[in-house]
CSV table of C-alpha atoms in Angstrom, one decimal:
chain,number,residue,atom,x,y,z
H,1,HIS,CA,16.2,7.4,-22.2
H,2,SER,CA,13.1,8.7,-20.5
H,3,ALA,CA,14.2,10.2,-17.2
H,4,GLU,CA,11.9,11.9,-14.7
H,5,TYR,CA,11.0,12.6,-11.1
H,6,PRO,CA,8.1,10.3,-10.6
H,7,MET,CA,4.7,11.3,-9.2
H,8,ASN,CA,4.4,10.9,-5.4
H,9,ALA,CA,8.0,9.8,-5.0
H,10,GLY,CA,11.3,11.5,-4.1
H,11,ARG,CA,13.6,9.7,-6.5
H,12,LEU,CA,15.0,10.1,-10.0
H,13,VAL,CA,14.1,7.2,-12.3
H,14,SER,CA,14.5,6.3,-15.9
H,15,ASP,CA,13.3,3.5,-18.2
H,16,ARG,CA,16.9,2.2,-18.4
H,17,GLY,CA,17.2,1.3,-14.7
H,18,LEU,CA,18.1,4.6,-13.0
H,19,ASP,CA,16.7,4.9,-9.5
H,20,SER,CA,18.5,7.5,-7.4
H,21,ALA,CA,17.7,10.1,-4.8
H,22,SER,CA,17.8,13.7,-6.0
H,23,ALA,CA,21.2,14.2,-4.2
H,24,GLY,CA,22.7,11.7,-6.7
H,25,PHE,CA,21.9,13.7,-9.8
H,26,GLU,CA,25.5,14.8,-10.4
H,27,GLN,CA,26.6,11.2,-10.3
H,28,HIS,CA,24.6,10.3,-13.4
H,29,PHE,CA,23.8,13.6,-15.2
H,30,VAL,CA,26.5,15.8,-16.7
H,31,GLU,CA,26.1,19.2,-18.3
H,32,ARG,CA,28.5,20.4,-20.9
H,33,GLN,CA,28.8,23.1,-23.5
H,34,GLU,CA,28.9,21.9,-27.1
H,35,GLN,CA,30.9,23.5,-29.9
H,36,GLY,CA,29.0,26.1,-31.8
H,37,SER,CA,26.4,26.7,-29.1
H,38,THR,CA,26.1,28.9,-26.0
H,39,ALA,CA,23.6,26.5,-24.5
H,40,LEU,CA,24.4,23.8,-21.9
H,41,TYR,CA,23.6,20.2,-22.9
H,42,CYS,CA,22.8,17.7,-20.2
H,43,TYR,CA,23.5,13.9,-20.6
H,44,LEU,CA,22.4,10.9,-18.6
H,45,ASP,CA,25.3,8.4,-18.4
H,46,GLY,CA,26.7,10.1,-21.5
H,47,GLN,CA,23.5,9.8,-23.6
H,48,PRO,CA,20.7,12.3,-24.6
H,49,TYR,CA,17.5,11.7,-22.7
H,50,LEU,CA,13.9,12.9,-22.5
H,51,VAL,CA,12.1,14.8,-19.7
H,52,GLY,CA,8.6,16.3,-19.8
H,53,PRO,CA,5.0,15.1,-20.1
H,54,LEU,CA,5.6,12.1,-22.3
H,55,ALA,CA,8.4,10.8,-20.2
H,56,ARG,CA,6.3,11.3,-17.0
H,57,LEU,CA,3.4,9.5,-18.5
H,58,ASN,CA,5.5,6.6,-19.8
H,59,LEU,CA,7.0,6.1,-16.4
H,60,ASN,CA,3.9,6.7,-14.3
H,61,LEU,CA,1.1,4.9,-16.0
H,62,ASP,CA,0.4,2.8,-12.9
H,63,ARG,CA,0.1,6.0,-10.8
H,64,LEU,CA,-2.7,7.6,-12.8
H,65,PRO,CA,-5.9,8.2,-10.8
H,66,PRO,CA,-8.6,5.6,-11.5
H,67,ALA,CA,-10.8,8.1,-13.3
H,68,VAL,CA,-8.0,9.2,-15.7
H,69,ARG,CA,-6.7,5.9,-17.1
H,70,PRO,CA,-10.0,5.0,-19.0
H,71,VAL,CA,-9.9,8.4,-20.6
H,72,LEU,CA,-6.3,7.8,-21.8
H,73,ASP,CA,-7.2,4.3,-23.0
H,74,ARG,CA,-10.0,5.8,-25.2
H,75,THR,CA,-7.4,7.7,-27.2
H,76,GLY,CA,-6.4,4.4,-28.8
H,77,ILE,CA,-2.7,5.3,-28.2
H,78,LEU,CA,-0.6,2.5,-26.7
H,79,PHE,CA,1.6,3.8,-23.9
H,80,PRO,CA,4.5,3.8,-23.1
H,81,SER,CA,5.0,5.7,-26.4
H,82,ARG,CA,8.2,6.7,-28.2
H,83,ASN,CA,6.3,9.0,-30.6
H,84,MET,CA,7.1,12.6,-29.6
H,85,PHE,CA,3.9,13.8,-31.3
H,86,HIS,CA,2.1,12.1,-28.5
H,87,SER,CA,3.4,14.7,-26.1
H,88,ILE,CA,0.3,16.8,-26.6
H,89,VAL,CA,-1.8,13.9,-25.5
H,90,ALA,CA,0.4,13.5,-22.4
H,91,ARG,CA,0.0,17.2,-21.6
H,92,ALA,CA,-3.8,16.8,-21.8
H,93,VAL,CA,-3.7,13.8,-19.5
H,94,GLU,CA,-1.6,15.8,-17.0
H,95,MET,CA,-4.1,18.6,-17.1
H,96,LEU,CA,-6.9,16.1,-16.3
H,97,VAL,CA,-4.8,14.7,-13.4
H,98,ALA,CA,-4.3,18.2,-12.1
H,99,VAL,CA,-8.1,18.8,-12.0
H,100,HIS,CA,-8.7,15.5,-10.1
H,101,GLU,CA,-5.9,16.3,-7.7
H,102,ALA,CA,-7.2,19.8,-7.1
H,103,ILE,CA,-10.7,18.4,-6.3
H,104,ARG,CA,-9.1,15.9,-3.9
H,105,LEU,CA,-7.1,18.6,-2.1
H,106,LEU,CA,-10.1,20.9,-1.8
H,107,ALA,CA,-12.3,18.1,-0.5
H,108,ASP,CA,-9.8,17.1,2.2
H,109,TYR,CA,-8.5,20.5,3.1
H,110,GLN,CA,-8.3,21.7,6.7
H,111,VAL,CA,-7.1,25.1,7.7
H,112,PRO,CA,-3.8,24.6,9.6
H,113,ALA,CA,-3.2,26.4,12.9
H,114,GLN,CA,-0.1,27.9,11.4
H,115,SER,CA,0.5,28.5,7.7
H,116,TYR,CA,4.3,28.1,7.8
H,117,CYS,CA,7.1,26.2,9.6
H,118,GLU,CA,9.7,27.9,11.8
H,119,VAL,CA,13.2,27.5,10.3
H,120,THR,CA,16.5,27.8,12.1
H,121,ALA,CA,19.3,28.9,9.8
H,122,CYS,CA,22.4,26.6,9.5
H,123,SER,CA,25.1,25.8,7.0
H,124,GLY,CA,24.8,22.9,4.7
H,125,THR,CA,24.1,21.7,1.2
H,126,ALA,CA,20.5,21.0,0.0
H,127,PHE,CA,19.2,19.2,-3.1
H,128,GLY,CA,15.8,19.1,-4.6
H,129,CYS,CA,13.8,18.2,-7.7
H,130,THR,CA,10.5,19.7,-8.9
H,131,GLU,CA,8.4,19.1,-12.0
H,132,ALA,CA,7.8,22.0,-14.4
H,133,PRO,CA,5.4,21.6,-17.3
H,134,ARG,CA,8.5,21.2,-19.6
H,135,GLY,CA,10.1,18.5,-17.4
H,136,LEU,CA,12.5,17.9,-14.5
H,137,LEU,CA,14.0,20.9,-12.7
H,138,TRP,CA,17.0,20.0,-10.4
H,139,HIS,CA,18.4,22.4,-7.7
H,140,ARG,CA,21.4,22.4,-5.4
H,141,TYR,CA,22.1,25.1,-2.8
H,142,GLU,CA,25.1,25.6,-0.5
H,143,LEU,CA,24.2,27.8,2.6
H,144,ASN,CA,26.4,29.4,5.2
H,145,ALA,CA,25.6,29.5,9.0
H,146,GLU,CA,23.3,32.5,8.5
H,147,GLY,CA,21.3,30.7,5.8
H,148,SER,CA,22.6,32.8,2.9
H,149,VAL,CA,23.1,31.1,-0.4
H,150,GLN,CA,26.8,30.8,-1.2
H,151,ARG,CA,26.6,28.7,-4.3
H,152,ALA,CA,23.6,27.5,-6.4
H,153,ARG,CA,23.2,25.3,-9.4
H,154,ILE,CA,19.9,24.8,-11.3
H,155,VAL,CA,19.6,22.4,-14.2
H,156,PRO,CA,16.4,23.3,-16.1
H,157,PRO,CA,14.4,20.9,-18.4
H,158,THR,CA,15.4,22.9,-21.5
H,159,SER,CA,19.1,22.0,-20.8
H,160,GLN,CA,18.2,18.4,-20.2
H,161,ASN,CA,16.2,18.0,-23.5
H,162,GLN,CA,18.7,20.0,-25.6
H,163,ALA,CA,20.7,17.1,-26.9
H,164,ARG,CA,17.6,15.0,-27.4
H,165,ILE,CA,16.0,17.8,-29.4
H,166,GLU,CA,19.0,18.1,-31.8
H,167,GLN,CA,19.1,14.3,-32.2
H,168,ASP,CA,15.4,14.2,-33.0
H,169,LEU,CA,15.8,17.1,-35.5
H,170,ARG,CA,18.5,15.3,-37.4
H,171,GLN,CA,16.5,12.1,-37.6
H,172,SER,CA,13.1,13.7,-38.3
H,173,LEU,CA,14.3,16.1,-41.0
H,174,SER,CA,16.2,13.3,-42.7
H,175,ALA,CA,13.2,11.1,-42.7
H,176,TYR,CA,10.9,14.0,-43.8
H,177,GLY,CA,13.1,14.6,-46.8
H,178,LEU,CA,15.9,17.2,-47.1
H,179,ALA,CA,15.0,17.9,-50.7
H,180,ARG,CA,11.9,19.8,-49.5
H,181,SER,CA,11.7,23.6,-49.6
H,182,ASP,CA,13.2,25.7,-46.8
H,183,THR,CA,9.7,26.7,-45.7
H,184,GLU,CA,8.6,23.1,-45.3
H,185,LEU,CA,11.7,22.1,-43.5
H,186,LYS,CA,11.5,25.1,-41.1
H,187,LEU,CA,7.9,24.3,-40.3
H,188,ARG,CA,8.7,20.7,-39.7
H,189,GLY,CA,11.7,21.6,-37.4
H,190,GLU,CA,9.6,24.0,-35.4
H,191,THR,CA,6.9,21.4,-35.0
H,192,VAL,CA,9.4,18.8,-33.7
H,193,ILE,CA,10.8,21.3,-31.2
H,194,ARG,CA,7.4,22.3,-29.8
H,195,ASN,CA,6.8,18.6,-28.9
H,196,TYR,CA,9.6,19.1,-26.3
H,197,ASP,CA,9.1,22.7,-25.3
H,198,PRO,CA,6.1,24.7,-26.6
H,199,CYS,CA,7.6,28.0,-25.4
H,200,ILE,CA,11.1,27.9,-26.8
H,201,SER,CA,10.2,28.5,-30.5
H,202,CYS,CA,7.8,31.4,-29.6
H,203,ALA,CA,9.8,33.1,-26.8
H,204,THR,CA,13.0,33.2,-28.8
H,205,HIS,CA,14.0,34.0,-32.4
H,206,PHE,CA,13.8,30.4,-33.7
H,207,LEU,CA,14.2,28.6,-36.1
H,208,ASP,CA,17.2,30.0,-38.1
H,209,LEU,CA,17.4,27.4,-40.9
H,210,ARG,CA,20.5,27.3,-43.1
H,211,ARG,CA,20.9,24.7,-45.7
H,212,GLU,CA,23.9,23.9,-47.9
H,213,ARG,CA,22.9,22.2,-51.2
H,214,ARG,CA,25.6,20.0,-52.8
H,215,PRO,CA,25.6,19.2,-56.5
């Protein structure tokens, strides 16, 4: 699965047919804790899935600004791509899109009469999706009549990619060759993980590689 919140749209979509408003997130996505880990793993219809730059680019090729698509085509990479090592290319494309969008916003900007909207507090439940550099970030908040948050749930992109990362690690390291040295395997594992989340392997003590050799 590639699942994302598409550019310029308010819906959750995937390459397997998902098309849902953000309020329907919990009908399709389930978080659970797996044995041996303190992390939460999120699944789409029971399966690991991908969020982040590569998923966004795969699903939104037709929404790229006209000036960006030729630049992407000159890379010679055929998108949609299933190669996670193309994530760095997708990140570069998104940076270029951001530059073009900033230029457009500045060119059309008009100073508003008021910089904020008046809000009247009321009780209710609100849902929302935003895009972080790492991927989809989903929110749900329950408010009381005074507007105070009574319950909140946030599903970050790290949780959503967790199961996919582990699946990719198993496949990648097996294909790379488990007979290699611990140093080589650790470097390969960290490289795979950074394709999904360039921060996780630097901001935390990662990767703790333990290997059992069988005769």
